[in-house]
CSV table of N, CA, C and O in Angstrom, one decimal:
chain,number,residue,atom,x,y,z
A,1,PRO,N,167.2,118.9,60.3
A,1,PRO,CA,167.7,117.7,59.6
A,1,PRO,C,166.9,117.3,58.5
A,1,PRO,O,165.7,117.6,58.4
A,2,GLY,N,167.5,116.5,57.6
A,2,GLY,CA,166.8,116.1,56.4
A,2,GLY,C,166.9,117.0,55.2
A,2,GLY,O,167.6,118.0,55.3
A,3,ALA,N,166.2,116.7,54.2
A,3,ALA,CA,166.2,117.5,52.9
A,3,ALA,C,165.5,118.8,53.1
A,3,ALA,O,164.5,118.9,53.9
A,4,PRO,N,166.0,119.9,52.5
A,4,PRO,CA,165.2,121.2,52.6
A,4,PRO,C,163.9,121.1,51.9
A,4,PRO,O,163.8,120.3,51.0
A,5,PRO,N,162.9,121.9,52.3
A,5,PRO,CA,161.7,121.9,51.5
A,5,PRO,C,161.9,122.5,50.1
A,5,PRO,O,162.3,123.6,50.0
A,6,LEU,N,161.6,121.7,49.1
A,6,LEU,CA,161.9,122.1,47.7
A,6,LEU,C,160.6,122.1,46.9
A,6,LEU,O,159.6,121.4,47.2
A,7,VAL,N,160.6,122.9,45.9
A,7,VAL,CA,159.6,122.9,44.9
A,7,VAL,C,160.3,122.8,43.5
A,7,VAL,O,161.4,123.2,43.3
A,8,CYS,N,159.6,122.1,42.5
A,8,CYS,CA,160.2,121.9,41.2
A,8,CYS,C,159.6,122.7,40.2
A,8,CYS,O,158.4,123.0,40.2
A,9,SER,N,160.4,123.1,39.2
A,9,SER,CA,159.9,123.8,38.0
A,9,SER,C,160.4,123.0,36.8
A,9,SER,O,161.5,122.5,36.8
A,10,THR,N,159.6,123.0,35.7
A,10,THR,CA,160.0,122.3,34.5
A,10,THR,C,160.0,123.4,33.3
A,10,THR,O,159.4,124.4,33.5
A,11,SER,N,160.7,123.0,32.2
A,11,SER,CA,160.8,124.0,31.2
A,11,SER,C,161.0,123.5,29.8
A,11,SER,O,161.3,122.3,29.6
A,12,ASP,N,160.7,124.3,28.8
A,12,ASP,CA,160.9,123.9,27.4
A,12,ASP,C,162.4,123.8,27.1
A,12,ASP,O,162.8,123.2,26.1
A,13,ASP,N,163.3,124.3,28.0
A,13,ASP,CA,164.7,124.1,27.8
A,13,ASP,C,165.3,122.8,28.3
A,13,ASP,O,166.5,122.6,28.4
A,14,LYS,N,164.4,121.8,28.6
A,14,LYS,CA,164.7,120.4,28.9
A,14,LYS,C,165.2,120.3,30.4
A,14,LYS,O,165.7,119.2,30.7
A,15,SER,N,165.1,121.3,31.2
A,15,SER,CA,165.6,121.2,32.5
A,15,SER,C,164.5,121.1,33.6
A,15,SER,O,163.3,121.4,33.3
A,16,ILE,N,164.9,120.6,34.7
A,16,ILE,CA,164.1,120.5,35.9
A,16,ILE,C,164.9,121.3,37.0
A,16,ILE,O,166.0,120.9,37.2
A,17,ARG,N,164.3,122.3,37.6
A,17,ARG,CA,165.0,123.1,38.6
A,17,ARG,C,164.3,122.9,39.9
A,17,ARG,O,163.1,122.8,40.0
A,18,PHE,N,165.2,122.9,41.0
A,18,PHE,CA,164.7,122.7,42.3
A,18,PHE,C,165.0,124.0,43.1
A,18,PHE,O,166.1,124.5,43.2
A,19,TRP,N,163.9,124.5,43.8
A,19,TRP,CA,164.0,125.8,44.5
A,19,TRP,C,163.7,125.6,46.0
A,19,TRP,O,162.8,124.8,46.3
A,20,HIS,N,164.4,126.3,46.8
A,20,HIS,CA,164.2,126.2,48.2
A,20,HIS,C,163.0,127.0,48.6
A,20,HIS,O,162.8,128.2,48.1
A,21,MET,N,162.0,126.4,49.3
A,21,MET,CA,160.8,127.1,49.6
A,21,MET,C,160.9,128.2,50.6
A,21,MET,O,160.0,129.1,50.6
A,22,ARG,N,161.9,128.3,51.4
A,22,ARG,CA,162.0,129.3,52.4
A,22,ARG,C,162.7,130.6,51.9
A,22,ARG,O,162.2,131.7,52.1
A,23,ASP,N,163.8,130.4,51.1
A,23,ASP,CA,164.5,131.6,50.7
A,23,ASP,C,164.5,131.8,49.2
A,23,ASP,O,165.1,132.7,48.6
A,24,TYR,N,163.8,130.9,48.5
A,24,TYR,CA,163.5,131.0,47.0
A,24,TYR,C,164.8,130.8,46.2
A,24,TYR,O,164.9,131.2,45.0
A,25,SER,N,165.9,130.3,46.8
A,25,SER,CA,167.1,130.1,46.1
A,25,SER,C,167.1,128.9,45.2
A,25,SER,O,166.4,127.9,45.5
A,26,LEU,N,167.9,128.9,44.1
A,26,LEU,CA,168.0,127.7,43.3
A,26,LEU,C,168.9,126.7,44.0
A,26,LEU,O,170.0,127.1,44.3
A,27,VAL,N,168.4,125.5,44.2
A,27,VAL,CA,169.2,124.5,44.9
A,27,VAL,C,169.9,123.6,44.0
A,27,VAL,O,171.0,123.1,44.2
A,28,GLY,N,169.3,123.3,42.8
A,28,GLY,CA,169.9,122.4,41.9
A,28,GLY,C,169.1,122.3,40.6
A,28,GLY,O,168.0,122.8,40.5
A,29,GLU,N,169.7,121.5,39.7
A,29,GLU,CA,169.1,121.4,38.3
A,29,GLU,C,169.4,120.0,37.8
A,29,GLU,O,170.5,119.4,38.0
A,30,LEU,N,168.4,119.4,37.1
A,30,LEU,CA,168.5,118.1,36.4
A,30,LEU,C,168.4,118.4,35.0
A,30,LEU,O,167.5,119.1,34.5
A,31,ASN,N,169.2,117.8,34.2
A,31,ASN,CA,169.1,117.8,32.7
A,31,ASN,C,169.1,116.4,32.2
A,31,ASN,O,170.2,115.9,31.8
A,32,VAL,N,168.0,115.7,32.3
A,32,VAL,CA,167.9,114.3,32.0
A,32,VAL,C,167.0,114.0,30.9
A,32,VAL,O,166.8,112.8,30.5
A,33,HIS,N,166.4,115.0,30.3
A,33,HIS,CA,165.5,114.8,29.1
A,33,HIS,C,166.1,115.4,27.8
A,33,HIS,O,167.0,116.3,27.9
A,34,SER,N,165.7,114.9,26.7
A,34,SER,CA,166.3,115.3,25.4
A,34,SER,C,165.3,116.3,24.7
A,34,SER,O,165.6,116.7,23.6
A,35,ALA,N,164.2,116.6,25.4
A,35,ALA,CA,163.2,117.5,24.8
A,35,ALA,C,162.5,118.2,26.0
A,35,ALA,O,162.8,117.9,27.2
A,36,LYS,N,161.6,119.1,25.8
A,36,LYS,CA,161.0,119.9,26.9
A,36,LYS,C,160.3,118.9,27.9
A,36,LYS,O,159.8,117.9,27.5
A,37,VAL,N,160.4,119.4,29.1
A,37,VAL,CA,159.9,118.6,30.2
A,37,VAL,C,158.5,119.1,30.5
A,37,VAL,O,158.3,120.3,30.7
A,38,TYR,N,157.5,118.1,30.5
A,38,TYR,CA,156.1,118.5,30.7
A,38,TYR,C,155.8,118.7,32.2
A,38,TYR,O,155.0,119.5,32.5
A,39,GLY,N,156.3,117.8,33.0
A,39,GLY,CA,156.0,117.9,34.4
A,39,GLY,C,156.8,116.9,35.3
A,39,GLY,O,157.5,116.1,34.8
A,40,VAL,N,156.6,117.1,36.6
A,40,VAL,CA,157.2,116.2,37.6
A,40,VAL,C,156.2,115.8,38.7
A,40,VAL,O,155.2,116.6,38.9
A,41,VAL,N,156.4,114.7,39.3
A,41,VAL,CA,155.6,114.3,40.4
A,41,VAL,C,156.6,113.8,41.5
A,41,VAL,O,157.5,113.0,41.2
A,42,GLN,N,156.5,114.3,42.7
A,42,GLN,CA,157.3,113.8,43.8
A,42,GLN,C,156.6,112.6,44.5
A,42,GLN,O,155.4,112.8,44.9
A,43,VAL,N,157.3,111.5,44.6
A,43,VAL,CA,156.8,110.3,45.3
A,43,VAL,C,157.8,110.0,46.4
A,43,VAL,O,158.9,109.4,46.0
A,44,GLY,N,157.6,110.3,47.6
A,44,GLY,CA,158.6,110.1,48.7
A,44,GLY,C,159.8,110.8,48.3
A,44,GLY,O,159.8,112.0,48.1
A,45,ALA,N,161.0,110.1,48.3
A,45,ALA,CA,162.3,110.8,48.0
A,45,ALA,C,162.6,110.7,46.6
A,45,ALA,O,163.8,111.0,46.2
A,46,LYS,N,161.7,110.4,45.7
A,46,LYS,CA,161.9,110.3,44.3
A,46,LYS,C,161.2,111.4,43.5
A,46,LYS,O,160.1,111.8,43.9
A,47,VAL,N,161.7,111.8,42.4
A,47,VAL,CA,161.0,112.7,41.5
A,47,VAL,C,160.9,112.0,40.2
A,47,VAL,O,161.9,111.5,39.6
A,48,TRP,N,159.6,111.9,39.7
A,48,TRP,CA,159.3,111.2,38.4
A,48,TRP,C,159.1,112.4,37.4
A,48,TRP,O,158.2,113.2,37.7
A,49,SER,N,159.8,112.4,36.4
A,49,SER,CA,159.6,113.5,35.4
A,49,SER,C,159.2,112.9,34.0
A,49,SER,O,159.6,111.7,33.7
A,50,TYR,N,158.5,113.7,33.2
A,50,TYR,CA,158.0,113.2,31.9
A,50,TYR,C,158.0,114.3,31.0
A,50,TYR,O,157.9,115.5,31.4
A,51,GLY,N,158.1,114.0,29.7
A,51,GLY,CA,158.0,115.1,28.7
A,51,GLY,C,157.9,114.7,27.3
A,51,GLY,O,157.5,113.6,26.9
A,52,TRP,N,158.3,115.6,26.4
A,52,TRP,CA,158.1,115.5,25.0
A,52,TRP,C,159.0,114.4,24.4
A,52,TRP,O,158.9,114.1,23.2
A,53,ASP,N,160.1,114.0,25.1
A,53,ASP,CA,161.0,113.0,24.6
A,53,ASP,C,160.4,111.6,24.7
A,53,ASP,O,161.1,110.6,24.4
A,54,ARG,N,159.2,111.4,25.3
A,54,ARG,CA,158.5,110.2,25.4
A,54,ARG,C,159.1,109.3,26.5
A,54,ARG,O,158.9,108.1,26.6
A,55,HIS,N,159.9,109.9,27.4
A,55,HIS,CA,160.5,109.2,28.5
A,55,HIS,C,159.9,109.6,29.9
A,55,HIS,O,159.5,110.7,30.1
A,56,VAL,N,160.0,108.6,30.8
A,56,VAL,CA,159.7,108.8,32.2
A,56,VAL,C,161.0,108.6,32.9
A,56,VAL,O,161.6,107.5,32.8
A,57,VAL,N,161.5,109.5,33.7
A,57,VAL,CA,162.7,109.4,34.4
A,57,VAL,C,162.5,109.5,35.9
A,57,VAL,O,161.8,110.4,36.3
A,58,VAL,N,163.2,108.6,36.6
A,58,VAL,CA,163.1,108.6,38.1
A,58,VAL,C,164.4,109.2,38.6
A,58,VAL,O,165.5,108.6,38.2
A,59,SER,N,164.3,110.2,39.4
A,59,SER,CA,165.5,110.8,40.0
A,59,SER,C,165.4,110.8,41.5
A,59,SER,O,164.3,110.9,42.1
A,60,ASP,N,166.6,110.9,42.2
A,60,ASP,CA,166.6,111.0,43.6
A,60,ASP,C,166.6,112.4,44.1
A,60,ASP,O,167.4,113.2,43.6
A,61,LEU,N,165.7,112.7,44.9
A,61,LEU,CA,165.5,114.1,45.4
A,61,LEU,C,166.7,114.6,46.3
A,61,LEU,O,167.1,115.7,46.2
A,62,ALA,N,167.3,113.7,47.1
A,62,ALA,CA,168.4,114.1,47.9
A,62,ALA,C,169.6,114.4,47.2
A,62,ALA,O,170.4,115.3,47.5
A,63,THR,N,169.9,113.6,46.1
A,63,THR,CA,171.2,113.8,45.4
A,63,THR,C,171.0,114.6,44.1
A,63,THR,O,172.0,115.0,43.5
A,64,LEU,N,169.7,114.7,43.7
A,64,LEU,CA,169.4,115.4,42.4
A,64,LEU,C,170.1,114.7,41.2
A,64,LEU,O,170.6,115.4,40.3
A,65,ARG,N,170.0,113.4,41.2
A,65,ARG,CA,170.6,112.6,40.2
A,65,ARG,C,169.6,111.6,39.6
A,65,ARG,O,168.8,111.1,40.4
A,66,MET,N,169.7,111.3,38.3
A,66,MET,CA,168.9,110.4,37.7
A,66,MET,C,169.2,109.0,38.2
A,66,MET,O,170.4,108.6,38.3
A,67,GLU,N,168.2,108.2,38.5
A,67,GLU,CA,168.4,106.8,38.9
A,67,GLU,C,168.0,105.9,37.8
A,67,GLU,O,168.7,104.8,37.6
A,68,GLU,N,167.0,106.2,37.0
A,68,GLU,CA,166.5,105.3,36.0
A,68,GLU,C,165.7,106.0,35.0
A,68,GLU,O,164.9,106.9,35.3
A,69,GLN,N,165.8,105.5,33.7
A,69,GLN,CA,164.9,106.0,32.7
A,69,GLN,C,164.1,104.8,32.3
A,69,GLN,O,164.6,103.8,31.9
A,70,LEU,N,162.8,104.9,32.5
A,70,LEU,CA,161.9,103.8,32.3
A,70,LEU,C,161.6,103.6,30.8
A,70,LEU,O,161.5,104.5,30.0
A,71,GLU,N,161.5,102.3,30.4
A,71,GLU,CA,161.1,102.0,29.1
A,71,GLU,C,159.6,102.0,29.0
A,71,GLU,O,158.9,101.2,29.6
A,72,VAL,N,159.1,103.0,28.3
A,72,VAL,CA,157.6,103.2,28.3
A,72,VAL,C,157.2,103.1,26.8
A,72,VAL,O,157.9,103.5,25.9
A,73,PRO,N,156.0,102.5,26.6
A,73,PRO,CA,155.6,102.2,25.2
A,73,PRO,C,154.9,103.4,24.5
A,73,PRO,O,154.1,103.2,23.6
A,74,HIS,N,155.1,104.6,24.9
A,74,HIS,CA,154.5,105.8,24.4
A,74,HIS,C,155.0,106.1,23.0
A,74,HIS,O,156.2,106.0,22.8
A,75,THR,N,154.2,106.5,22.1
A,75,THR,CA,154.6,106.9,20.8
A,75,THR,C,154.5,108.4,20.6
A,75,THR,O,154.8,108.9,19.5
A,76,ASP,N,154.2,109.2,21.6
A,76,ASP,CA,154.1,110.6,21.6
A,76,ASP,C,154.5,111.1,23.0
A,76,ASP,O,154.8,110.4,23.9
A,77,ALA,N,154.5,112.4,23.2
A,77,ALA,CA,154.9,113.1,24.4
A,77,ALA,C,154.1,112.5,25.6
A,77,ALA,O,152.9,112.1,25.5
A,78,VAL,N,154.7,112.4,26.7
A,78,VAL,CA,154.1,111.9,28.0
A,78,VAL,C,153.7,113.2,28.7
A,78,VAL,O,154.5,114.0,29.0
A,79,SER,N,152.4,113.3,29.0
A,79,SER,CA,151.9,114.5,29.6
A,79,SER,C,151.4,114.3,31.0
A,79,SER,O,151.2,115.3,31.7
A,80,SER,N,151.1,113.1,31.5
A,80,SER,CA,150.8,112.9,32.9
A,80,SER,C,150.5,111.5,33.1
A,80,SER,O,150.4,110.7,32.3
């Protein structure tokens, strides 16, 4: 029961992909950024992503849907 064990990958193509850790299959994809995605951090059931578009986006790991785009005062890419 529960969510499958996943690992995330980010890309210059603006996507975040989620891969099943047991069989290496692609489980889902998020396209919530307007520029390349620099990285992601999993915090509980949420995935926080950040990138060259100067946004931090919070998404739900269970549904693979964006929940919120944070208003951040960065003037350049967010790298961590």
